[in-house]
Tab-separated table of C-alpha atoms in Angstrom:
chain	number	residue	atom	x	y	z
Y	30	UNK	CA	21.434	49.363	-3.719
Y	31	UNK	CA	20.680	49.943	-7.581
Y	32	UNK	CA	18.381	53.354	-7.919
Y	33	UNK	CA	15.645	53.915	-10.318
Y	34	UNK	CA	17.131	54.247	-13.682
Y	35	UNK	CA	15.497	55.322	-16.961
Y	36	UNK	CA	15.893	55.254	-20.416
Y	37	UNK	CA	16.312	57.214	-22.981
Y	38	UNK	CA	17.485	60.742	-20.955
Y	39	UNK	CA	16.128	62.653	-24.068
Y	40	UNK	CA	13.813	62.408	-26.783
Y	41	UNK	CA	12.554	64.345	-29.805
Y	42	UNK	CA	9.435	63.124	-31.452
Y	43	UNK	CA	6.949	64.428	-34.050
Y	44	UNK	CA	3.275	65.278	-33.282
Y	45	UNK	CA	1.081	62.245	-33.817
Y	46	UNK	CA	3.952	59.818	-33.257
Y	47	UNK	CA	3.876	57.094	-30.463
Y	48	UNK	CA	6.670	56.875	-27.906
Y	49	UNK	CA	7.982	54.422	-25.379
Y	50	UNK	CA	9.597	55.639	-22.024
Y	51	UNK	CA	11.536	52.541	-19.812
Y	52	UNK	CA	11.910	52.615	-16.343
Y	53	UNK	CA	13.871	49.815	-14.022
Y	54	UNK	CA	12.730	49.917	-10.113
Y	55	UNK	CA	14.931	50.293	-7.639
Y	56	UNK	CA	15.911	47.120	-5.735
Y	57	UNK	CA	13.314	45.647	-3.473
Y	58	UNK	CA	10.836	48.140	-4.766
Y	59	UNK	CA	7.542	46.371	-6.244
Y	60	UNK	CA	5.383	49.632	-7.141
Y	61	UNK	CA	6.161	51.940	-9.972
Y	62	UNK	CA	4.744	54.822	-10.727
Y	63	UNK	CA	4.941	57.695	-13.433
Y	64	UNK	CA	4.859	61.220	-13.244
Y	65	UNK	CA	4.829	64.332	-15.754
Y	66	UNK	CA	6.342	67.217	-14.801
Y	67	UNK	CA	5.789	70.607	-16.981
Y	68	UNK	CA	8.105	73.531	-16.992
Y	69	UNK	CA	7.727	75.491	-13.814
Y	70	UNK	CA	5.511	72.830	-12.351
Y	71	UNK	CA	5.526	69.906	-9.828
Y	72	UNK	CA	5.219	66.427	-10.846
Y	73	UNK	CA	1.584	65.259	-12.002
Y	74	UNK	CA	0.465	61.666	-11.098
Y	75	UNK	CA	-0.012	59.998	-14.450
Y	76	UNK	CA	-0.573	56.318	-12.921
Y	77	UNK	CA	0.669	53.071	-10.874
Y	78	UNK	CA	1.574	49.912	-11.401
Y	79	UNK	CA	1.443	46.965	-8.552
Y	80	UNK	CA	1.865	43.313	-9.494
Y	81	UNK	CA	1.825	44.172	-13.152
Y	82	UNK	CA	-1.501	45.896	-13.141
Y	83	UNK	CA	-2.754	49.610	-13.125
Y	84	UNK	CA	-3.348	50.688	-9.441
Y	85	UNK	CA	-4.778	54.202	-9.861
Y	86	UNK	CA	-4.628	56.889	-12.409
Y	87	UNK	CA	-4.428	60.558	-12.654
Y	88	UNK	CA	-6.376	62.833	-14.923
Y	89	UNK	CA	-4.906	61.406	-18.229
Y	90	UNK	CA	-6.461	60.329	-21.262
Y	91	UNK	CA	-6.435	56.809	-22.250
Y	92	UNK	CA	-3.466	57.461	-25.145
Y	93	UNK	CA	-0.931	57.310	-22.016
Y	94	UNK	CA	-0.927	53.524	-21.072
Y	95	UNK	CA	1.996	51.731	-19.043
Y	96	UNK	CA	3.252	47.890	-18.455
Y	97	UNK	CA	4.874	46.579	-15.586
Y	98	UNK	CA	7.025	43.497	-15.678
Y	99	UNK	CA	7.397	40.705	-13.605
Y	100	UNK	CA	10.927	42.145	-12.612
Y	101	UNK	CA	8.832	45.062	-11.896
Y	102	UNK	CA	10.046	47.297	-14.461
Y	103	UNK	CA	7.886	49.483	-16.447
Y	104	UNK	CA	7.017	51.090	-19.450
Y	105	UNK	CA	5.162	54.348	-20.350
Y	106	UNK	CA	3.691	54.388	-23.480
Y	107	UNK	CA	2.037	57.647	-25.025
Y	108	UNK	CA	0.043	57.234	-28.490
Y	109	UNK	CA	-0.970	60.059	-30.724
Y	110	UNK	CA	1.594	62.824	-29.346
Y	111	UNK	CA	0.661	66.219	-28.606
Y	112	UNK	CA	2.843	69.475	-28.314
Y	113	UNK	CA	1.428	69.864	-24.814
Y	114	UNK	CA	3.265	66.150	-23.980
Y	115	UNK	CA	6.593	68.009	-23.894
Y	116	UNK	CA	7.872	67.369	-20.460
Y	117	UNK	CA	10.012	65.691	-18.158
Y	118	UNK	CA	8.871	61.950	-17.467
Y	119	UNK	CA	9.439	60.700	-13.949
Y	120	UNK	CA	9.473	57.332	-12.634
Y	121	UNK	CA	9.292	56.499	-9.111
Y	122	UNK	CA	9.284	53.283	-7.286
Y	123	UNK	CA	8.442	52.332	-3.574
Y	124	UNK	CA	8.081	49.791	-1.236
Y	125	UNK	CA	4.620	49.706	-1.142
Y	126	UNK	CA	1.341	51.000	-2.987
Y	127	UNK	CA	0.922	53.993	-0.908
Y	128	UNK	CA	0.818	54.161	3.261
Y	129	UNK	CA	4.078	55.762	4.180
Y	130	UNK	CA	6.222	54.604	1.396
Y	131	UNK	CA	8.190	57.345	-0.124
Y	132	UNK	CA	8.646	57.435	-3.641
Y	133	UNK	CA	11.941	57.186	-5.230
Y	134	UNK	CA	12.536	59.072	-8.522
Y	135	UNK	CA	14.830	58.390	-11.378
Y	136	UNK	CA	16.337	61.098	-13.519
Y	137	UNK	CA	13.459	61.455	-15.908
Y	138	UNK	CA	13.262	61.394	-19.567
Y	139	UNK	CA	12.915	64.729	-21.375
Y	140	UNK	CA	10.419	64.499	-24.204
Y	141	UNK	CA	10.219	67.066	-26.827
Y	142	UNK	CA	7.404	67.113	-29.232
Y	143	UNK	CA	7.810	69.230	-32.254
L	843	UNK	CA	-7.208	71.364	-8.797
L	844	UNK	CA	-3.725	72.526	-6.882
L	845	UNK	CA	-4.550	70.598	-3.732
L	846	UNK	CA	-0.757	71.625	-2.478
L	847	UNK	CA	0.467	75.125	-2.904
L	848	UNK	CA	3.555	76.702	-2.542
L	849	UNK	CA	3.377	80.202	-2.646
L	850	UNK	CA	7.279	81.175	-2.882
L	851	UNK	CA	8.573	80.145	-5.857
L	852	UNK	CA	12.229	81.503	-5.098
L	853	UNK	CA	13.981	81.906	-1.659
L	854	UNK	CA	17.574	83.077	-1.062
L	855	UNK	CA	19.315	83.126	2.409
L	856	UNK	CA	22.991	83.491	3.741
L	857	UNK	CA	25.355	80.419	4.392
L	858	UNK	CA	24.899	79.411	8.240
L	859	UNK	CA	21.549	80.884	8.550
L	860	UNK	CA	18.031	79.040	8.598
L	861	UNK	CA	16.394	78.275	5.564
L	862	UNK	CA	12.382	78.043	6.126
L	863	UNK	CA	10.099	76.751	3.185
L	864	UNK	CA	6.476	76.489	3.545
L	865	UNK	CA	3.899	74.631	1.917
L	866	UNK	CA	-0.276	74.741	2.098
L	867	UNK	CA	-2.527	72.252	1.209
L	868	UNK	CA	-6.242	72.319	1.285
L	869	UNK	CA	-7.188	68.514	1.118
L	870	UNK	CA	-8.004	67.597	4.594
L	871	UNK	CA	-7.896	63.818	3.807
L	872	UNK	CA	-3.941	64.203	2.908
L	873	UNK	CA	-2.199	62.288	6.090
L	874	UNK	CA	1.465	61.802	4.984
L	875	UNK	CA	3.658	64.659	3.732
L	876	UNK	CA	6.658	64.914	2.274
L	877	UNK	CA	9.883	67.197	0.958
L	878	UNK	CA	11.827	66.416	-1.894
L	879	UNK	CA	14.940	68.276	-3.124
L	880	UNK	CA	15.936	68.460	-7.040
L	881	UNK	CA	19.286	69.306	-8.457
L	882	UNK	CA	19.199	70.289	-12.326
L	883	UNK	CA	19.127	66.984	-14.892
L	884	UNK	CA	18.229	65.027	-11.874
L	885	UNK	CA	15.265	63.449	-10.440
L	886	UNK	CA	13.632	64.390	-7.137
L	887	UNK	CA	15.591	63.032	-3.968
L	888	UNK	CA	13.504	62.401	-1.144
L	889	UNK	CA	14.403	64.619	2.251
L	890	UNK	CA	12.142	64.063	4.728
L	891	UNK	CA	8.586	62.841	5.785
L	892	UNK	CA	5.636	63.388	8.494
L	893	UNK	CA	3.021	61.684	8.808
L	894	UNK	CA	-0.348	63.402	10.407
L	895	UNK	CA	-0.067	62.001	13.724
L	896	UNK	CA	3.260	63.874	14.372
L	897	UNK	CA	3.535	67.560	14.247
L	898	UNK	CA	7.445	67.953	14.063
L	899	UNK	CA	10.275	65.420	12.537
L	900	UNK	CA	13.626	65.625	12.650
L	901	UNK	CA	16.853	64.523	10.267
L	902	UNK	CA	20.027	66.041	10.937
L	903	UNK	CA	19.909	69.568	9.768
L	904	UNK	CA	16.390	69.135	8.334
L	905	UNK	CA	13.200	69.570	10.523
L	906	UNK	CA	9.622	69.241	9.006
L	907	UNK	CA	6.573	70.942	10.982
L	908	UNK	CA	3.151	70.195	10.747
L	909	UNK	CA	0.220	72.234	11.303
L	910	UNK	CA	-3.004	70.186	10.571
L	911	UNK	CA	-5.385	72.977	11.687
L	912	UNK	CA	-3.587	75.510	9.479
L	913	UNK	CA	-3.359	72.860	6.896
L	914	UNK	CA	0.349	74.240	6.680
L	915	UNK	CA	3.778	72.322	6.434
L	916	UNK	CA	7.302	73.835	6.647
L	917	UNK	CA	10.670	72.673	6.288
L	918	UNK	CA	13.704	74.279	8.397
L	919	UNK	CA	17.056	74.013	7.250
L	920	UNK	CA	19.664	74.752	9.822
L	921	UNK	CA	22.353	75.733	9.142
L	922	UNK	CA	22.050	76.389	5.242
L	923	UNK	CA	24.802	75.462	3.332
L	924	UNK	CA	25.638	76.446	-0.533
L	925	UNK	CA	25.034	72.908	-1.651
L	926	UNK	CA	21.497	72.693	-0.115
L	927	UNK	CA	20.867	75.216	-3.114
L	928	UNK	CA	17.670	73.171	-5.185
L	929	UNK	CA	14.532	73.385	-6.138
L	930	UNK	CA	12.455	71.720	-3.032
L	931	UNK	CA	8.961	70.439	-3.549
L	932	UNK	CA	6.570	69.842	-0.874
L	933	UNK	CA	4.087	66.645	-1.825
L	934	UNK	CA	1.381	64.729	0.209
L	935	UNK	CA	-1.175	61.936	0.088
L	936	UNK	CA	-3.616	60.036	2.041
L	937	UNK	CA	-2.520	57.074	3.386
L	938	UNK	CA	-4.645	54.562	1.031
L	939	UNK	CA	-4.592	56.835	-1.921
L	940	UNK	CA	-1.449	56.277	-4.226
L	941	UNK	CA	-2.023	59.962	-5.859
L	942	UNK	CA	0.663	61.857	-4.360
L	943	UNK	CA	0.315	65.509	-4.900
L	944	UNK	CA	3.220	68.126	-5.675
L	945	UNK	CA	3.542	71.593	-4.980
L	946	UNK	CA	5.218	73.890	-7.871
L	947	UNK	CA	8.467	74.110	-6.005
L	948	UNK	CA	10.679	76.531	-4.257
L	949	UNK	CA	14.177	77.561	-5.618
L	950	UNK	CA	16.561	78.045	-2.585
L	951	UNK	CA	19.970	79.794	-2.863
L	952	UNK	CA	22.256	79.613	-0.315
L	953	UNK	CA	24.854	82.072	-0.742
L	954	UNK	CA	28.380	81.971	0.629
């Protein structure tokens, strides 16, 4: 069973730039969620994708956007980067949208905005 | 709006003893609760879960207890092992909501 994989592992960007983070879901999982984890805090829900459509969104501005592809892999795009966007970005896949389906996380992408 | 709280940022226990990690929540709509473990440079790993129809769930050395009236969740690890040293996150959501809320984490150190 292949787990959730994310790329790249680390990234340094300049304020105002755009970034794309990638995620391959665990085999058999059709739902992908993205989380932002700031230092010393728990993960915060950005959004979820199911059947290639956004299926719920947390308290993040529209410059955070995403895609899900037919093979269930996903991208997170962040435009007009701000210093506060520096965080660990976690992708998680699950076998369902909600219910009693635990999230299975990748190792994350550490984004630093300077 | 922190709906899930872990009030102890750290906990240190001796190998072989019990570790008890605590979590409180405020949203009465939550009905699915989970614990995750996180090692440095890795993503959170799912450990154990419990739905609101139960008050206890066991999996080997790990037991999760749910007290709905107190809106309190705890994770017991018995016996604790040095390899259990990690950050533990409590998480919760309602059954039909995909927004899973996490606590800030408790760093557990198990001393040999």
